[in-house]
Amino acid sequence: MTRAAPEDPRAARTRARLRAALLAECAERPLEEVSVAALVRRAGAGRATFYVHYTDLEDLAVDACADVVREAVEALHAWQGRPDPVRAPAALPEFFASLTPHLALYRRLLTPGGGGPLGLVLHRDLRAYSLRERERAGAADAALVASAVAATFAGVLGDWLHGLLAGTPRQIADEVWQLLVALHASR
């Protein structure tokens, strides 16, 4: 997620403290059991401050997990030259492995099939990146393929997080990579 305008450094620090507090709380209990009171106490902020920045805990959770979206987009584009059609770039299995510490939170925000609030952010950002890259390359049907790439990756990720797809981070990375390479080559 990117913000349109430069932000006040104090507001950025406050949001960073709230994000860190939420991740710490969610390491101890499910998001549904986290209270705003416990969160702001851990963050050293006031309740009113929380509501200046976020509408609710889910809004904060999506913001706290937005780095996952950036990491996913970067991992999918972490190759130079001609991509290996079988083996994903090293950043992609590393990305899948990095999800383990907050697995329950990611499952809450990214539903099977790639839906949920984090799934929407992932789809939007990945589609925008893919569309830019395909348009820059002059590829045919750039919008169609960008949508297919974003939906495929978000769907596979959501299904893997929820145990609907089996495989180690390396295996699932290679499998989704092969699908994405095929999508790019099909048009």
PDB file of C-alpha atoms in Angstrom:
ATOM      1  CA  MET A   1       0.000   0.000   0.000  1.00  0.00           C
ATOM      2  CA  THR A   2       1.294   3.440  -0.775  1.00  0.00           C
ATOM      3  CA  ARG A   3       0.128   6.735   0.572  1.00  0.00           C
ATOM      4  CA  ALA A   4      -0.517   9.594  -1.841  1.00  0.00           C
ATOM      5  CA  ALA A   5       1.207  12.381   0.078  1.00  0.00           C
ATOM      6  CA  PRO A   6       4.165  12.568   2.442  1.00  0.00           C
ATOM      7  CA  GLU A   7       2.944  11.959   5.943  1.00  0.00           C
ATOM      8  CA  ASP A   8       3.688  13.572   9.266  1.00  0.00           C
ATOM      9  CA  PRO A   9       6.576  11.638  10.870  1.00  0.00           C
ATOM     10  CA  ARG A  10       4.757  11.633  14.227  1.00  0.00           C
ATOM     11  CA  ALA A  11       1.692  10.033  12.664  1.00  0.00           C
ATOM     12  CA  ALA A  12       3.901   7.474  10.924  1.00  0.00           C
ATOM     13  CA  ARG A  13       5.596   6.595  14.242  1.00  0.00           C
ATOM     14  CA  THR A  14       2.226   6.275  15.978  1.00  0.00           C
ATOM     15  CA  ARG A  15       0.890   3.962  13.259  1.00  0.00           C
ATOM     16  CA  ALA A  16       4.104   1.920  13.422  1.00  0.00           C
ATOM     17  CA  ARG A  17       3.686   1.490  17.205  1.00  0.00           C
ATOM     18  CA  LEU A  18       0.046   0.475  16.737  1.00  0.00           C
ATOM     19  CA  ARG A  19       0.978  -2.017  13.995  1.00  0.00           C
ATOM     20  CA  ALA A  20       3.751  -3.526  16.123  1.00  0.00           C
ATOM     21  CA  ALA A  21       1.430  -3.765  19.131  1.00  0.00           C
ATOM     22  CA  LEU A  22      -1.222  -5.500  17.046  1.00  0.00           C
ATOM     23  CA  LEU A  23       1.244  -8.061  15.700  1.00  0.00           C
ATOM     24  CA  ALA A  24       2.490  -8.718  19.245  1.00  0.00           C
ATOM     25  CA  GLU A  25      -1.086  -9.127  20.514  1.00  0.00           C
ATOM     26  CA  CYS A  26      -1.956 -11.449  17.628  1.00  0.00           C
ATOM     27  CA  ALA A  27       1.097 -13.574  18.394  1.00  0.00           C
ATOM     28  CA  GLU A  28      -0.573 -14.284  21.752  1.00  0.00           C
ATOM     29  CA  ARG A  29      -4.251 -14.536  20.768  1.00  0.00           C
ATOM     30  CA  PRO A  30      -6.545 -14.426  17.722  1.00  0.00           C
ATOM     31  CA  LEU A  31      -7.525 -11.025  16.365  1.00  0.00           C
ATOM     32  CA  GLU A  32     -11.092 -11.591  17.568  1.00  0.00           C
ATOM     33  CA  GLU A  33      -9.814 -11.677  21.153  1.00  0.00           C
ATOM     34  CA  VAL A  34      -7.691  -8.531  20.919  1.00  0.00           C
ATOM     35  CA  SER A  35      -9.248  -5.447  22.457  1.00  0.00           C
ATOM     36  CA  VAL A  36      -8.558  -1.852  21.530  1.00  0.00           C
ATOM     37  CA  ALA A  37      -7.819  -1.166  25.207  1.00  0.00           C
ATOM     38  CA  ALA A  38      -5.095  -3.844  25.372  1.00  0.00           C
ATOM     39  CA  LEU A  39      -3.703  -2.755  22.045  1.00  0.00           C
ATOM     40  CA  VAL A  40      -3.346   0.940  22.904  1.00  0.00           C
ATOM     41  CA  ARG A  41      -1.914   0.056  26.319  1.00  0.00           C
ATOM     42  CA  ARG A  42       0.766  -2.053  24.630  1.00  0.00           C
ATOM     43  CA  ALA A  43       1.427   0.661  22.038  1.00  0.00           C
ATOM     44  CA  GLY A  44       1.624   3.423  24.634  1.00  0.00           C
ATOM     45  CA  ALA A  45      -1.100   5.381  22.860  1.00  0.00           C
ATOM     46  CA  GLY A  46      -4.565   6.589  23.728  1.00  0.00           C
ATOM     47  CA  ARG A  47      -7.842   5.125  22.547  1.00  0.00           C
ATOM     48  CA  ALA A  48      -8.708   8.372  20.747  1.00  0.00           C
ATOM     49  CA  THR A  49      -5.345   8.238  18.961  1.00  0.00           C
ATOM     50  CA  PHE A  50      -6.175   4.757  17.707  1.00  0.00           C
ATOM     51  CA  TYR A  51      -9.437   5.998  16.192  1.00  0.00           C
ATOM     52  CA  VAL A  52      -7.724   8.973  14.556  1.00  0.00           C
ATOM     53  CA  HIS A  53      -5.712   6.511  12.487  1.00  0.00           C
ATOM     54  CA  TYR A  54      -7.970   3.447  12.128  1.00  0.00           C
ATOM     55  CA  THR A  55     -11.676   2.734  11.996  1.00  0.00           C
ATOM     56  CA  ASP A  56     -11.369  -0.606  13.807  1.00  0.00           C
ATOM     57  CA  LEU A  57      -8.969  -3.444  14.599  1.00  0.00           C
ATOM     58  CA  GLU A  58      -9.428  -5.072  11.194  1.00  0.00           C
ATOM     59  CA  ASP A  59      -8.434  -1.813   9.494  1.00  0.00           C
ATOM     60  CA  LEU A  60      -5.259  -1.766  11.607  1.00  0.00           C
ATOM     61  CA  ALA A  61      -4.632  -5.465  10.934  1.00  0.00           C
ATOM     62  CA  VAL A  62      -4.794  -4.949   7.177  1.00  0.00           C
ATOM     63  CA  ASP A  63      -2.374  -2.029   7.492  1.00  0.00           C
ATOM     64  CA  ALA A  64      -0.074  -4.082   9.726  1.00  0.00           C
ATOM     65  CA  CYS A  65      -0.067  -6.893   7.171  1.00  0.00           C
ATOM     66  CA  ALA A  66       0.314  -4.621   4.150  1.00  0.00           C
ATOM     67  CA  ASP A  67       4.040  -5.326   4.139  1.00  0.00           C
ATOM     68  CA  VAL A  68       3.087  -8.875   3.177  1.00  0.00           C
ATOM     69  CA  VAL A  69       1.471  -7.450   0.057  1.00  0.00           C
ATOM     70  CA  ARG A  70       4.599  -5.506  -0.848  1.00  0.00           C
ATOM     71  CA  GLU A  71       6.763  -8.556  -0.150  1.00  0.00           C
ATOM     72  CA  ALA A  72       4.546 -10.734  -2.345  1.00  0.00           C
ATOM     73  CA  VAL A  73       4.661  -8.281  -5.235  1.00  0.00           C
ATOM     74  CA  GLU A  74       8.434  -7.944  -4.912  1.00  0.00           C
ATOM     75  CA  ALA A  75       8.918 -11.711  -4.636  1.00  0.00           C
ATOM     76  CA  LEU A  76       6.929 -12.298  -7.808  1.00  0.00           C
ATOM     77  CA  HIS A  77       9.090  -9.831  -9.689  1.00  0.00           C
ATOM     78  CA  ALA A  78      12.460 -10.783  -8.168  1.00  0.00           C
ATOM     79  CA  TRP A  79      14.009 -12.167 -11.310  1.00  0.00           C
ATOM     80  CA  GLN A  80      16.270 -10.746 -13.962  1.00  0.00           C
ATOM     81  CA  GLY A  81      16.362 -11.609 -17.642  1.00  0.00           C
ATOM     82  CA  ARG A  82      14.345 -14.582 -18.810  1.00  0.00           C
ATOM     83  CA  PRO A  83      12.434 -16.307 -15.983  1.00  0.00           C
ATOM     84  CA  ASP A  84      12.997 -19.979 -15.239  1.00  0.00           C
ATOM     85  CA  PRO A  85       9.631 -21.538 -16.154  1.00  0.00           C
ATOM     86  CA  VAL A  86       9.908 -24.241 -13.443  1.00  0.00           C
ATOM     87  CA  ARG A  87      11.764 -22.821 -10.419  1.00  0.00           C
ATOM     88  CA  ALA A  88      10.479 -19.699  -8.705  1.00  0.00           C
ATOM     89  CA  PRO A  89      12.958 -16.964  -7.849  1.00  0.00           C
ATOM     90  CA  ALA A  90      14.415 -17.499  -4.349  1.00  0.00           C
ATOM     91  CA  ALA A  91      12.408 -14.567  -2.973  1.00  0.00           C
ATOM     92  CA  LEU A  92       9.098 -16.362  -3.601  1.00  0.00           C
ATOM     93  CA  PRO A  93       9.625 -19.441  -1.376  1.00  0.00           C
ATOM     94  CA  GLU A  94      11.207 -17.113   1.193  1.00  0.00           C
ATOM     95  CA  PHE A  95       8.016 -15.056   1.092  1.00  0.00           C
ATOM     96  CA  PHE A  96       5.816 -18.125   1.686  1.00  0.00           C
ATOM     97  CA  ALA A  97       8.056 -19.232   4.579  1.00  0.00           C
ATOM     98  CA  SER A  98       7.913 -15.753   6.149  1.00  0.00           C
ATOM     99  CA  LEU A  99       4.163 -16.039   6.743  1.00  0.00           C
ATOM    100  CA  THR A 100       4.500 -18.610   9.533  1.00  0.00           C
ATOM    101  CA  PRO A 101       4.917 -16.255  12.542  1.00  0.00           C
ATOM    102  CA  HIS A 102       1.502 -14.642  12.017  1.00  0.00           C
ATOM    103  CA  LEU A 103      -0.286 -17.439  10.187  1.00  0.00           C
ATOM    104  CA  ALA A 104      -3.551 -17.094  12.155  1.00  0.00           C
ATOM    105  CA  LEU A 105      -3.749 -13.377  11.418  1.00  0.00           C
ATOM    106  CA  TYR A 106      -3.087 -13.878   7.693  1.00  0.00           C
ATOM    107  CA  ARG A 107      -5.744 -16.585   7.607  1.00  0.00           C
ATOM    108  CA  ARG A 108      -8.198 -14.167   9.189  1.00  0.00           C
ATOM    109  CA  LEU A 109      -7.482 -11.414   6.646  1.00  0.00           C
ATOM    110  CA  LEU A 110      -6.960 -13.515   3.501  1.00  0.00           C
ATOM    111  CA  THR A 111      -9.744 -16.025   2.984  1.00  0.00           C
ATOM    112  CA  PRO A 112      -9.742 -19.114   0.766  1.00  0.00           C
ATOM    113  CA  GLY A 113      -9.868 -18.097  -2.865  1.00  0.00           C
ATOM    114  CA  GLY A 114      -7.910 -14.910  -2.138  1.00  0.00           C
ATOM    115  CA  GLY A 115     -10.748 -12.850  -0.685  1.00  0.00           C
ATOM    116  CA  GLY A 116     -10.969 -10.910   2.523  1.00  0.00           C
ATOM    117  CA  PRO A 117      -9.605  -7.451   3.258  1.00  0.00           C
ATOM    118  CA  LEU A 118      -5.944  -8.382   2.759  1.00  0.00           C
ATOM    119  CA  GLY A 119      -6.830 -10.332  -0.373  1.00  0.00           C
ATOM    120  CA  LEU A 120      -8.409  -7.217  -1.858  1.00  0.00           C
ATOM    121  CA  VAL A 121      -5.268  -5.180  -1.162  1.00  0.00           C
ATOM    122  CA  LEU A 122      -3.052  -7.937  -2.575  1.00  0.00           C
ATOM    123  CA  HIS A 123      -5.158  -8.248  -5.719  1.00  0.00           C
ATOM    124  CA  ARG A 124      -5.264  -4.468  -6.260  1.00  0.00           C
ATOM    125  CA  ASP A 125      -1.535  -3.923  -5.784  1.00  0.00           C
ATOM    126  CA  LEU A 126      -0.413  -6.997  -7.710  1.00  0.00           C
ATOM    127  CA  ARG A 127      -2.767  -6.219 -10.590  1.00  0.00           C
ATOM    128  CA  ALA A 128      -1.511  -2.614 -10.775  1.00  0.00           C
ATOM    129  CA  TYR A 129       2.140  -3.720 -10.786  1.00  0.00           C
ATOM    130  CA  SER A 130       1.540  -6.441 -13.373  1.00  0.00           C
ATOM    131  CA  LEU A 131      -0.479  -4.078 -15.565  1.00  0.00           C
ATOM    132  CA  ARG A 132       2.301  -1.458 -15.509  1.00  0.00           C
ATOM    133  CA  GLU A 133       4.912  -4.056 -16.422  1.00  0.00           C
ATOM    134  CA  ARG A 134       2.837  -5.567 -19.242  1.00  0.00           C
ATOM    135  CA  GLU A 135       1.929  -2.158 -20.688  1.00  0.00           C
ATOM    136  CA  ARG A 136       5.582  -1.091 -20.512  1.00  0.00           C
ATOM    137  CA  ALA A 137       6.498  -4.239 -22.476  1.00  0.00           C
ATOM    138  CA  GLY A 138       3.728  -3.597 -25.010  1.00  0.00           C
ATOM    139  CA  ALA A 139       2.090  -6.950 -24.227  1.00  0.00           C
ATOM    140  CA  ALA A 140      -1.278  -7.810 -25.719  1.00  0.00           C
ATOM    141  CA  ASP A 141      -4.278  -7.956 -23.398  1.00  0.00           C
ATOM    142  CA  ALA A 142      -2.304  -6.363 -20.553  1.00  0.00           C
ATOM    143  CA  ALA A 143      -5.371  -5.741 -18.375  1.00  0.00           C
ATOM    144  CA  LEU A 144      -6.741  -9.267 -18.812  1.00  0.00           C
ATOM    145  CA  VAL A 145      -3.449 -10.969 -17.959  1.00  0.00           C
ATOM    146  CA  ALA A 146      -2.782  -8.583 -15.048  1.00  0.00           C
ATOM    147  CA  SER A 147      -6.182  -9.486 -13.578  1.00  0.00           C
ATOM    148  CA  ALA A 148      -5.545 -13.203 -14.090  1.00  0.00           C
ATOM    149  CA  VAL A 149      -2.101 -13.006 -12.477  1.00  0.00           C
ATOM    150  CA  ALA A 150      -3.440 -11.130  -9.431  1.00  0.00           C
ATOM    151  CA  ALA A 151      -6.421 -13.453  -8.996  1.00  0.00           C
ATOM    152  CA  THR A 152      -4.321 -16.587  -9.436  1.00  0.00           C
ATOM    153  CA  PHE A 153      -1.692 -15.576  -6.919  1.00  0.00           C
ATOM    154  CA  ALA A 154      -4.164 -14.285  -4.312  1.00  0.00           C
ATOM    155  CA  GLY A 155      -6.301 -17.406  -4.708  1.00  0.00           C
ATOM    156  CA  VAL A 156      -3.404 -19.840  -4.410  1.00  0.00           C
ATOM    157  CA  LEU A 157      -1.979 -17.960  -1.429  1.00  0.00           C
ATOM    158  CA  GLY A 158      -5.340 -17.902   0.353  1.00  0.00           C
ATOM    159  CA  ASP A 159      -5.962 -21.580  -0.307  1.00  0.00           C
ATOM    160  CA  TRP A 160      -2.445 -22.544   0.849  1.00  0.00           C
ATOM    161  CA  LEU A 161      -2.796 -20.517   4.056  1.00  0.00           C
ATOM    162  CA  HIS A 162      -6.050 -22.334   4.816  1.00  0.00           C
ATOM    163  CA  GLY A 163      -4.627 -25.794   4.099  1.00  0.00           C
ATOM    164  CA  LEU A 164      -6.604 -26.339   0.905  1.00  0.00           C
ATOM    165  CA  LEU A 165      -3.338 -26.763  -0.991  1.00  0.00           C
ATOM    166  CA  ALA A 166      -0.526 -28.890   0.399  1.00  0.00           C
ATOM    167  CA  GLY A 167       3.131 -28.192  -0.045  1.00  0.00           C
ATOM    168  CA  THR A 168       6.197 -26.686   1.489  1.00  0.00           C
ATOM    169  CA  PRO A 169       6.933 -23.029   0.810  1.00  0.00           C
ATOM    170  CA  ARG A 170       9.335 -24.127  -1.961  1.00  0.00           C
ATOM    171  CA  GLN A 171       6.795 -26.483  -3.536  1.00  0.00           C
ATOM    172  CA  ILE A 172       3.903 -24.011  -3.505  1.00  0.00           C
ATOM    173  CA  ALA A 173       6.179 -21.220  -4.752  1.00  0.00           C
ATOM    174  CA  ASP A 174       7.297 -23.326  -7.714  1.00  0.00           C
ATOM    175  CA  GLU A 175       3.739 -24.410  -8.504  1.00  0.00           C
ATOM    176  CA  VAL A 176       2.230 -20.929  -8.430  1.00  0.00           C
ATOM    177  CA  TRP A 177       5.258 -19.635 -10.348  1.00  0.00           C
ATOM    178  CA  GLN A 178       4.599 -22.131 -13.145  1.00  0.00           C
ATOM    179  CA  LEU A 179       0.980 -20.975 -13.353  1.00  0.00           C
ATOM    180  CA  LEU A 180       2.000 -17.307 -13.508  1.00  0.00           C
ATOM    181  CA  VAL A 181       4.672 -17.926 -16.150  1.00  0.00           C
ATOM    182  CA  ALA A 182       2.072 -19.781 -18.241  1.00  0.00           C
ATOM    183  CA  LEU A 183      -0.366 -16.871 -17.899  1.00  0.00           C
ATOM    184  CA  HIS A 184       2.260 -14.397 -19.038  1.00  0.00           C
ATOM    185  CA  ALA A 185       3.245 -16.616 -21.978  1.00  0.00           C
ATOM    186  CA  SER A 186      -0.322 -17.271 -23.094  1.00  0.00           C
ATOM    187  CA  ARG A 187      -0.932 -13.781 -24.432  1.00  0.00           C
TER     188      ARG A 187
END
